[in-house]
CSV table of N, CA and C in Angstrom, one decimal:
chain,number,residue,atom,x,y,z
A,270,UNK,N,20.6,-51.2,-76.2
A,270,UNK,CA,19.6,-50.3,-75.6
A,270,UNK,C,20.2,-49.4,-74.5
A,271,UNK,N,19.6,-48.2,-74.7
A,271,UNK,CA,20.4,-47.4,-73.4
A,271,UNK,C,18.9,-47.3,-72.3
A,272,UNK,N,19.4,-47.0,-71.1
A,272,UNK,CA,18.1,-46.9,-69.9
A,272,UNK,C,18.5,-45.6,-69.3
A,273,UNK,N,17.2,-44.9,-69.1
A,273,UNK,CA,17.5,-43.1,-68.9
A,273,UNK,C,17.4,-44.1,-67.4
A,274,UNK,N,17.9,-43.0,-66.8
A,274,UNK,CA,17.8,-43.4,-65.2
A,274,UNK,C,16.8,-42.3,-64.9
A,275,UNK,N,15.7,-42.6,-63.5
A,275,UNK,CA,14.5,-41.9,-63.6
A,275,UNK,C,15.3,-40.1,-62.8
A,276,UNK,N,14.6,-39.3,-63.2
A,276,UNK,CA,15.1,-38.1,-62.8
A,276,UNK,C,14.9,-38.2,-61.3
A,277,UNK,N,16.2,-37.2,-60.8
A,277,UNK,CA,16.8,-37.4,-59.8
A,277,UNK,C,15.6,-35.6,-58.7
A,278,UNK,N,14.8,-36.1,-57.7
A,278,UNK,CA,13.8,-35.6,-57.2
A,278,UNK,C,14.5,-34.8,-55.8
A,279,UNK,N,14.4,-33.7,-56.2
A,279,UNK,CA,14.8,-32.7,-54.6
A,279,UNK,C,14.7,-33.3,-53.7
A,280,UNK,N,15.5,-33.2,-52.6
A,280,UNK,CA,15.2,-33.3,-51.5
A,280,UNK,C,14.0,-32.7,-50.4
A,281,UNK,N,13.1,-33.3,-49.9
A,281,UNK,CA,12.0,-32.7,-48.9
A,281,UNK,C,13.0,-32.0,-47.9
A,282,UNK,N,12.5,-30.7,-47.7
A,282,UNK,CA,12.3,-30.1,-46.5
A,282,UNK,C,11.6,-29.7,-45.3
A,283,UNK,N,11.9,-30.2,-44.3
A,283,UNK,CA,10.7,-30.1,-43.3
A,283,UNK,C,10.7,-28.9,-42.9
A,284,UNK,N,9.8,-28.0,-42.7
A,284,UNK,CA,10.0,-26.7,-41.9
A,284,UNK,C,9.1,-27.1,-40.5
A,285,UNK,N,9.8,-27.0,-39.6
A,285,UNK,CA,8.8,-27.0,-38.3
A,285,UNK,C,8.1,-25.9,-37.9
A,286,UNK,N,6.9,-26.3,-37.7
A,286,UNK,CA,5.5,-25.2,-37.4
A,286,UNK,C,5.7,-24.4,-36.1
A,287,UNK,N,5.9,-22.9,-36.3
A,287,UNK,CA,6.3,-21.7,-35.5
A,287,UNK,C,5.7,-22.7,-33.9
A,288,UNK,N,6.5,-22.0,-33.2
A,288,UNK,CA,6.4,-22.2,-31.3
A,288,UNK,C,4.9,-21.7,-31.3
A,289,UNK,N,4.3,-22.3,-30.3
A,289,UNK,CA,2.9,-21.8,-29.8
A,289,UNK,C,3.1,-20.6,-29.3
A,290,UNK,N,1.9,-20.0,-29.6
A,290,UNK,CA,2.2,-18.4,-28.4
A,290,UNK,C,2.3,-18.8,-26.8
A,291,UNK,N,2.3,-17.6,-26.1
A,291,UNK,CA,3.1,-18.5,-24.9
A,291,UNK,C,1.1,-18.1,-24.1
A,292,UNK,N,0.5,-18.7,-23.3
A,292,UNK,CA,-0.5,-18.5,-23.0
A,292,UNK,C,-1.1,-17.2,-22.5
A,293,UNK,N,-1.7,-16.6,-22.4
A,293,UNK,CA,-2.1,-15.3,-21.9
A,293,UNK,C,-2.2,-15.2,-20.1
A,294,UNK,N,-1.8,-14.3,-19.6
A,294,UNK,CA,-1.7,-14.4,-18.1
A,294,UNK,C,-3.1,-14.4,-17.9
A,295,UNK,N,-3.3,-15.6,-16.2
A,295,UNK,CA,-4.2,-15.8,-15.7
A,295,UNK,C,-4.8,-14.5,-14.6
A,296,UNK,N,-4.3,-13.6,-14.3
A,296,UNK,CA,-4.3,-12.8,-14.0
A,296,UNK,C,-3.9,-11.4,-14.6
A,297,UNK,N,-4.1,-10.4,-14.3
A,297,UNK,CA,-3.8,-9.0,-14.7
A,297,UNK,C,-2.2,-8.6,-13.9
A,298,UNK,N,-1.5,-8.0,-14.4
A,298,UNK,CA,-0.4,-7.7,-13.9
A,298,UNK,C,-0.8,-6.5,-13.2
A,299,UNK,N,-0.1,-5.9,-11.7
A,299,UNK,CA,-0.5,-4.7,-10.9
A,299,UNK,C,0.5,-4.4,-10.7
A,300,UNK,N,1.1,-2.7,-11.0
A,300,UNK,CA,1.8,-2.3,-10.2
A,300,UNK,C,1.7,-1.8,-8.5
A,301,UNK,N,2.3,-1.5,-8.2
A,301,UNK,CA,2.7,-1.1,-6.5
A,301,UNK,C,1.6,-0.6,-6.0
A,302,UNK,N,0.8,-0.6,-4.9
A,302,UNK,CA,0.4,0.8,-4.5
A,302,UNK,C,-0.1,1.3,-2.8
A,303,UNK,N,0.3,2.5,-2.8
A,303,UNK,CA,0.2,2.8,-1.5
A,303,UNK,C,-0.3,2.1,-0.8
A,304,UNK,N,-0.4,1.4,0.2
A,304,UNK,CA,-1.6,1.8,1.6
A,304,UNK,C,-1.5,2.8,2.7
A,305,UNK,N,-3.0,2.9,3.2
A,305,UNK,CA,-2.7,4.4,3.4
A,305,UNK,C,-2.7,5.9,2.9
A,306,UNK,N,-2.4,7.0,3.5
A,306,UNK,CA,-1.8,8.0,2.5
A,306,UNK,C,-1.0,8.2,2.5
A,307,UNK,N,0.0,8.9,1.4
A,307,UNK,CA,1.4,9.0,1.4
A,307,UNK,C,1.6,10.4,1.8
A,308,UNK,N,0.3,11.0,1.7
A,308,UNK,CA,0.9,12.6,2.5
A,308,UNK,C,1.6,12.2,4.3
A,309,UNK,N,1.1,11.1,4.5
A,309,UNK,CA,1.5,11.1,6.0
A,309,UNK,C,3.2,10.7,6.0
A,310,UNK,N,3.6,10.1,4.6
A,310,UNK,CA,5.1,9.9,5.2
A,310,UNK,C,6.0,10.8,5.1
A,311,UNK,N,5.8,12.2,4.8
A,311,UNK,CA,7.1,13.4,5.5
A,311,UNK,C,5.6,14.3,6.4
A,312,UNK,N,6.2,14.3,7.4
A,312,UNK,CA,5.3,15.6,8.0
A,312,UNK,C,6.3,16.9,7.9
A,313,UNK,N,5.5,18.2,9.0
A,313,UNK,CA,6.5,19.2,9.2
A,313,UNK,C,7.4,18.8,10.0
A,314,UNK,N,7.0,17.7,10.4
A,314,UNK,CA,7.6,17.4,12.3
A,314,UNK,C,9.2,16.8,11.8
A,315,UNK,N,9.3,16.4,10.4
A,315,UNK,CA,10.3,15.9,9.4
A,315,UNK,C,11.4,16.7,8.6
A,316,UNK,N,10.5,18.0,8.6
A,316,UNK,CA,11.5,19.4,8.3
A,316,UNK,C,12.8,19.3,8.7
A,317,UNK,N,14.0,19.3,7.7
A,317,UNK,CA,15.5,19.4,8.4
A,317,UNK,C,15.3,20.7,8.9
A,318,UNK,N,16.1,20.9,10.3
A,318,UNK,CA,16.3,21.8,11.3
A,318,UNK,C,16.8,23.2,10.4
A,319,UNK,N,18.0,22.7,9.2
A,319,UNK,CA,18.9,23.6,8.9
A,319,UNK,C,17.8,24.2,7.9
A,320,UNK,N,17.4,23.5,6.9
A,320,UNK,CA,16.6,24.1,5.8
A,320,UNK,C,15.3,24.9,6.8
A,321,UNK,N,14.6,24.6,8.1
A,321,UNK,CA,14.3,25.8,8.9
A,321,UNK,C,14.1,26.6,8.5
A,322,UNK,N,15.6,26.8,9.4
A,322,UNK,CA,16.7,28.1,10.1
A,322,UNK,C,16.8,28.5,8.4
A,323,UNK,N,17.3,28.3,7.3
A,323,UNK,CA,17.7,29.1,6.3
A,323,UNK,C,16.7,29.4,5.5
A,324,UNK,N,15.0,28.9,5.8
A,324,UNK,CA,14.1,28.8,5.2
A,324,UNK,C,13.8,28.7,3.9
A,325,UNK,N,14.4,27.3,4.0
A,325,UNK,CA,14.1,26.8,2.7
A,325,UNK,C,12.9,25.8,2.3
A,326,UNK,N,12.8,25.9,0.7
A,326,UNK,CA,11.2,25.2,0.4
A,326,UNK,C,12.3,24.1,-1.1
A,327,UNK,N,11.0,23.2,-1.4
A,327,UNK,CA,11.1,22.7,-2.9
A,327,UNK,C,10.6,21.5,-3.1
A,328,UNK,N,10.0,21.0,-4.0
A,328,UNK,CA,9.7,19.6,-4.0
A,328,UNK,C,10.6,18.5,-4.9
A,329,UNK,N,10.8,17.4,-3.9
A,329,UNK,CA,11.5,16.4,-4.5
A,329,UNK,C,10.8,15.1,-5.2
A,330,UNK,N,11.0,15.2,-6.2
A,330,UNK,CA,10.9,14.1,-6.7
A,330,UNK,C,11.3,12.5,-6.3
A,331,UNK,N,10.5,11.3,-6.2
A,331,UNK,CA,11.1,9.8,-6.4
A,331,UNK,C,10.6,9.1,-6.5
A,332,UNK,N,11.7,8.1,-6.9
A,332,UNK,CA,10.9,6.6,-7.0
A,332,UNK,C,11.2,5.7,-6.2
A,333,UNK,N,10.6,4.9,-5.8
A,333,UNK,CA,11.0,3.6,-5.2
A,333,UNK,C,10.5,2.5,-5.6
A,334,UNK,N,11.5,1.2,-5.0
A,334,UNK,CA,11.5,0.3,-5.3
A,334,UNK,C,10.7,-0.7,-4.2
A,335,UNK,N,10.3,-1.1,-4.9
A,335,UNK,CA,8.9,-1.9,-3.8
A,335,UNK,C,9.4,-3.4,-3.4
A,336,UNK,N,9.4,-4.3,-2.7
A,336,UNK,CA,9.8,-5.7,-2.6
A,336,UNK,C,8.9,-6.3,-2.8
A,337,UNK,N,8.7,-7.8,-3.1
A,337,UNK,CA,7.5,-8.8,-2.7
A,337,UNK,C,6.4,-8.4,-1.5
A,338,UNK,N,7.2,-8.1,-0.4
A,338,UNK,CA,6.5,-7.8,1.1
A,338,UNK,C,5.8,-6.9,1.5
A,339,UNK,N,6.0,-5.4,0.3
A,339,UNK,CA,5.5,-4.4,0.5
A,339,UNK,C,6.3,-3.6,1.0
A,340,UNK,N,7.4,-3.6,1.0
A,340,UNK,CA,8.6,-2.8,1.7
A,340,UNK,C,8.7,-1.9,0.6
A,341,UNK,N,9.8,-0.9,0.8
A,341,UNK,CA,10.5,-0.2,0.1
A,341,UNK,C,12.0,-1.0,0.0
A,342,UNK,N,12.2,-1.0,-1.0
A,342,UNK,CA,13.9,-1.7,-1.0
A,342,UNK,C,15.0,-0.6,-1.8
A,343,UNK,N,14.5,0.6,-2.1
A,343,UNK,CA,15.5,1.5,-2.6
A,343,UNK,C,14.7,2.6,-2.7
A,344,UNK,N,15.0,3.8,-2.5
A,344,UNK,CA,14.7,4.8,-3.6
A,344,UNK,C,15.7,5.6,-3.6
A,345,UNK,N,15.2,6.5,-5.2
A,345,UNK,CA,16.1,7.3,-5.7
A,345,UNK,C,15.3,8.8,-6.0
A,346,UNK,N,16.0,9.7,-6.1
A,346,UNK,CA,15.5,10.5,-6.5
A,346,UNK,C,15.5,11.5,-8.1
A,347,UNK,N,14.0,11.5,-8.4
A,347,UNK,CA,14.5,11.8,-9.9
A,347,UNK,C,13.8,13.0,-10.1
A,348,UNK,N,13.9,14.4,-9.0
A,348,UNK,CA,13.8,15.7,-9.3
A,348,UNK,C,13.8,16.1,-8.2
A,349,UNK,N,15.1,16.6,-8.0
A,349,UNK,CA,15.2,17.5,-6.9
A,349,UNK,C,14.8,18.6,-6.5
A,350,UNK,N,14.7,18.5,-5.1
A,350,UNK,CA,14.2,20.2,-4.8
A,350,UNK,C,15.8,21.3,-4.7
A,351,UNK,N,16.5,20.8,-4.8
A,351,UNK,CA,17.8,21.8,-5.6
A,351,UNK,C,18.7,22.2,-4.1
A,352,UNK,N,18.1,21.6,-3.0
A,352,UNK,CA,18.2,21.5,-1.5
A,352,UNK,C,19.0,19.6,-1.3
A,353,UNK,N,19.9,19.6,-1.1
A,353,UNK,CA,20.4,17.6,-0.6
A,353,UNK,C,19.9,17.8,0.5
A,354,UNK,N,19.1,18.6,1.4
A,354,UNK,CA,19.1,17.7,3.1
A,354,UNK,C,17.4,17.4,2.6
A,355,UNK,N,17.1,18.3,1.9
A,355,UNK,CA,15.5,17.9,1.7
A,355,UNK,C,15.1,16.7,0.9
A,356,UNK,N,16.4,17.1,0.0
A,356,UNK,CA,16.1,15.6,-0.7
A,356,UNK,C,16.2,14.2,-0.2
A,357,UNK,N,17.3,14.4,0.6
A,357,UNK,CA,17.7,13.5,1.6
A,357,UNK,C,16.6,12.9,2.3
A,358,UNK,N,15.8,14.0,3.0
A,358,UNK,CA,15.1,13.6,4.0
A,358,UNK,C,13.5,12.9,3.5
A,359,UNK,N,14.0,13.4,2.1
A,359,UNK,CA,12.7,12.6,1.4
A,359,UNK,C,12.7,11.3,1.5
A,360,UNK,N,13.8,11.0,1.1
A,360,UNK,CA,14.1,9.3,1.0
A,360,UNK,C,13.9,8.4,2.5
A,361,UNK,N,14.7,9.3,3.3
A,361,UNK,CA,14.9,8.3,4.4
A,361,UNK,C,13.2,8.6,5.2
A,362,UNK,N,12.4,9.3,5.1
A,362,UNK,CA,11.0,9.3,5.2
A,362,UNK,C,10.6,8.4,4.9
A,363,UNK,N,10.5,8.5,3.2
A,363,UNK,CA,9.8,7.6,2.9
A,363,UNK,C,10.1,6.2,3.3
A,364,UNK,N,11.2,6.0,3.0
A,364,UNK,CA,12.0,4.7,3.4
A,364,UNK,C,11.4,3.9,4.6
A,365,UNK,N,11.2,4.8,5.4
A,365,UNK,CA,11.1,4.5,6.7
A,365,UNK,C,9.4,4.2,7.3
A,366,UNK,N,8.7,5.0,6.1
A,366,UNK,CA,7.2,5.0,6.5
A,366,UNK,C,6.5,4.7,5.7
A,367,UNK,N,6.8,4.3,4.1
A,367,UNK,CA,5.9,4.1,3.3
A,367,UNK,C,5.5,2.5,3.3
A,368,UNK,N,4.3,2.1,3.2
A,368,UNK,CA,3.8,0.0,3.2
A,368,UNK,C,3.3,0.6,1.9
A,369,UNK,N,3.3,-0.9,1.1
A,369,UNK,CA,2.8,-0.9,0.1
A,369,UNK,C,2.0,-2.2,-0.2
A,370,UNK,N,1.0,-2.0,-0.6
A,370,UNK,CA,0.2,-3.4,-1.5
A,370,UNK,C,1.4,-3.5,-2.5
A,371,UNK,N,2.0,-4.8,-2.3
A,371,UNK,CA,3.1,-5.4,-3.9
A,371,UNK,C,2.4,-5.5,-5.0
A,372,UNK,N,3.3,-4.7,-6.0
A,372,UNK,CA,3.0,-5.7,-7.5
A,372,UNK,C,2.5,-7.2,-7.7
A,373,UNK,N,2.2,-7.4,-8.7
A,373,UNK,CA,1.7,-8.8,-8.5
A,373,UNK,C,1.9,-9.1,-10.4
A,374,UNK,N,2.3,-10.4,-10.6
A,374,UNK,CA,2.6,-10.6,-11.8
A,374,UNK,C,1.1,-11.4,-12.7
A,375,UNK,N,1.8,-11.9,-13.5
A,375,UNK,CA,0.5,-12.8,-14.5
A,375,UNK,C,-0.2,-13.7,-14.1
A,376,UNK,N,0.5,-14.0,-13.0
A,376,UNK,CA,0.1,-15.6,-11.9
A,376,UNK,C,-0.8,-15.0,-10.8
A,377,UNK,N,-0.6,-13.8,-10.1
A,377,UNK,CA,-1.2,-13.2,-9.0
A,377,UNK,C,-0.2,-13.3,-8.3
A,378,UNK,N,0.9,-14.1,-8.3
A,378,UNK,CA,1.9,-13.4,-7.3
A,378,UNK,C,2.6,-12.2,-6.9
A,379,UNK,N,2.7,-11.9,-5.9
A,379,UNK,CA,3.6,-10.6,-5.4
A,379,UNK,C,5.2,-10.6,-6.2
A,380,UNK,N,5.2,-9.7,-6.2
A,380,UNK,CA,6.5,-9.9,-7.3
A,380,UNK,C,6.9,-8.0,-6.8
A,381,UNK,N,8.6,-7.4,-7.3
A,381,UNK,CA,8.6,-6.6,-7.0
A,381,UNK,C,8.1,-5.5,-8.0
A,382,UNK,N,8.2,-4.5,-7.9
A,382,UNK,CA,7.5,-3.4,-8.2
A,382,UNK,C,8.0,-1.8,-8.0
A,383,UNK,N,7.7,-0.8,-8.7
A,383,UNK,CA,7.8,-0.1,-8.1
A,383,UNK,C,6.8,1.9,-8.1
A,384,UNK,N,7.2,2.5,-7.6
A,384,UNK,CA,6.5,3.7,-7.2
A,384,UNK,C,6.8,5.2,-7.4
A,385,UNK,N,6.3,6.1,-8.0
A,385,UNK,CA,6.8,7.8,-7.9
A,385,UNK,C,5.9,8.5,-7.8
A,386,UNK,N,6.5,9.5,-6.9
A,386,UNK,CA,5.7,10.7,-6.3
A,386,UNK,C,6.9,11.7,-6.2
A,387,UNK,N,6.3,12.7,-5.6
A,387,UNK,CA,6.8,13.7,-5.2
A,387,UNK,C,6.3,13.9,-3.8
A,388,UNK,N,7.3,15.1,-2.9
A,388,UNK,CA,7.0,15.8,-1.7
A,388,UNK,C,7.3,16.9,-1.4
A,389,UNK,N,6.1,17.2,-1.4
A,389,UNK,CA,6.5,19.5,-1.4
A,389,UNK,C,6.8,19.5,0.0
A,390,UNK,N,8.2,20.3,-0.1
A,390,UNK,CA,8.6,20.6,1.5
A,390,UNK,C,8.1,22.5,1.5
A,391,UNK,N,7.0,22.7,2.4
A,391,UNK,CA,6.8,23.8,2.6
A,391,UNK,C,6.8,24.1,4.1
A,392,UNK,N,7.1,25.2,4.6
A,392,UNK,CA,7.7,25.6,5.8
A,392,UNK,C,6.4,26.0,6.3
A,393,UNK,N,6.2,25.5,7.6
A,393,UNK,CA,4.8,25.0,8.5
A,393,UNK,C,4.9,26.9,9.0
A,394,UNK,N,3.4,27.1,8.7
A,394,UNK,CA,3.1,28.5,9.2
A,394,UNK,C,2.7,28.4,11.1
A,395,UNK,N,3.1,28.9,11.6
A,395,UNK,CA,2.6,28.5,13.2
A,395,UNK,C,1.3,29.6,13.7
């Protein structure tokens, strides 16, 4: 007598069941935003001397970068008024005067952030 041997059965494969989604934030994410007004951080009183005297105008473009604390921690500029001291003086204005409410992430925490505007430099009529 011959004996079939029983047929030889695939091997199982386990597939493991996709990752959970990751939970939805407990909060709303916020970007940056002024406190205050931002027309107050260049005044005329902020006019470079030279652009003045050669009476010049233009508005500059920027962004900045916001910290946890509400600081500014960079800006750059991303449309010049076609003038470097105006542009210049945009920055170190702002730099210098802008507070901000911080971003805040999915937790509610402060997190960094960031900000753009522009500032028309127009030459103060007396």
């Amino acid at each position: 007598t011959v004996t079939t041997p029983p047929p030889v059965m695939p091997p199982m494969v386990l597939v493991p069941p996709p990752p959970a989604a990751p939970p939805p934030p407990r909060f709303t994410p916020k970007g940056a935003s002024p406190k205050g007004n931002p027309g107050n951080w260049a005044t005329t009183n902020d006019y470079p001397a030279r652009a003045l005297r050669e009476e010049r105008e233009g508005t500059t473009g920027f962004r900045v970068t916001v910290g946890p604390d509400g600081r500014v921690t960079d800006c750059q500029i991303t449309s010049s008024s076609g003038h470097s001291d105006l542009d210049q003086a945009t920055c170190d204005n702002v730099r210098r005067r802008a507070r901000f409410t911080p971003a805040t992430d999915g937790e509610g925490n402060p997190t960094t952030g960031s900000y753009q505007s522009r500032i028309r430099w127009v030459i103060p009529k007396d």
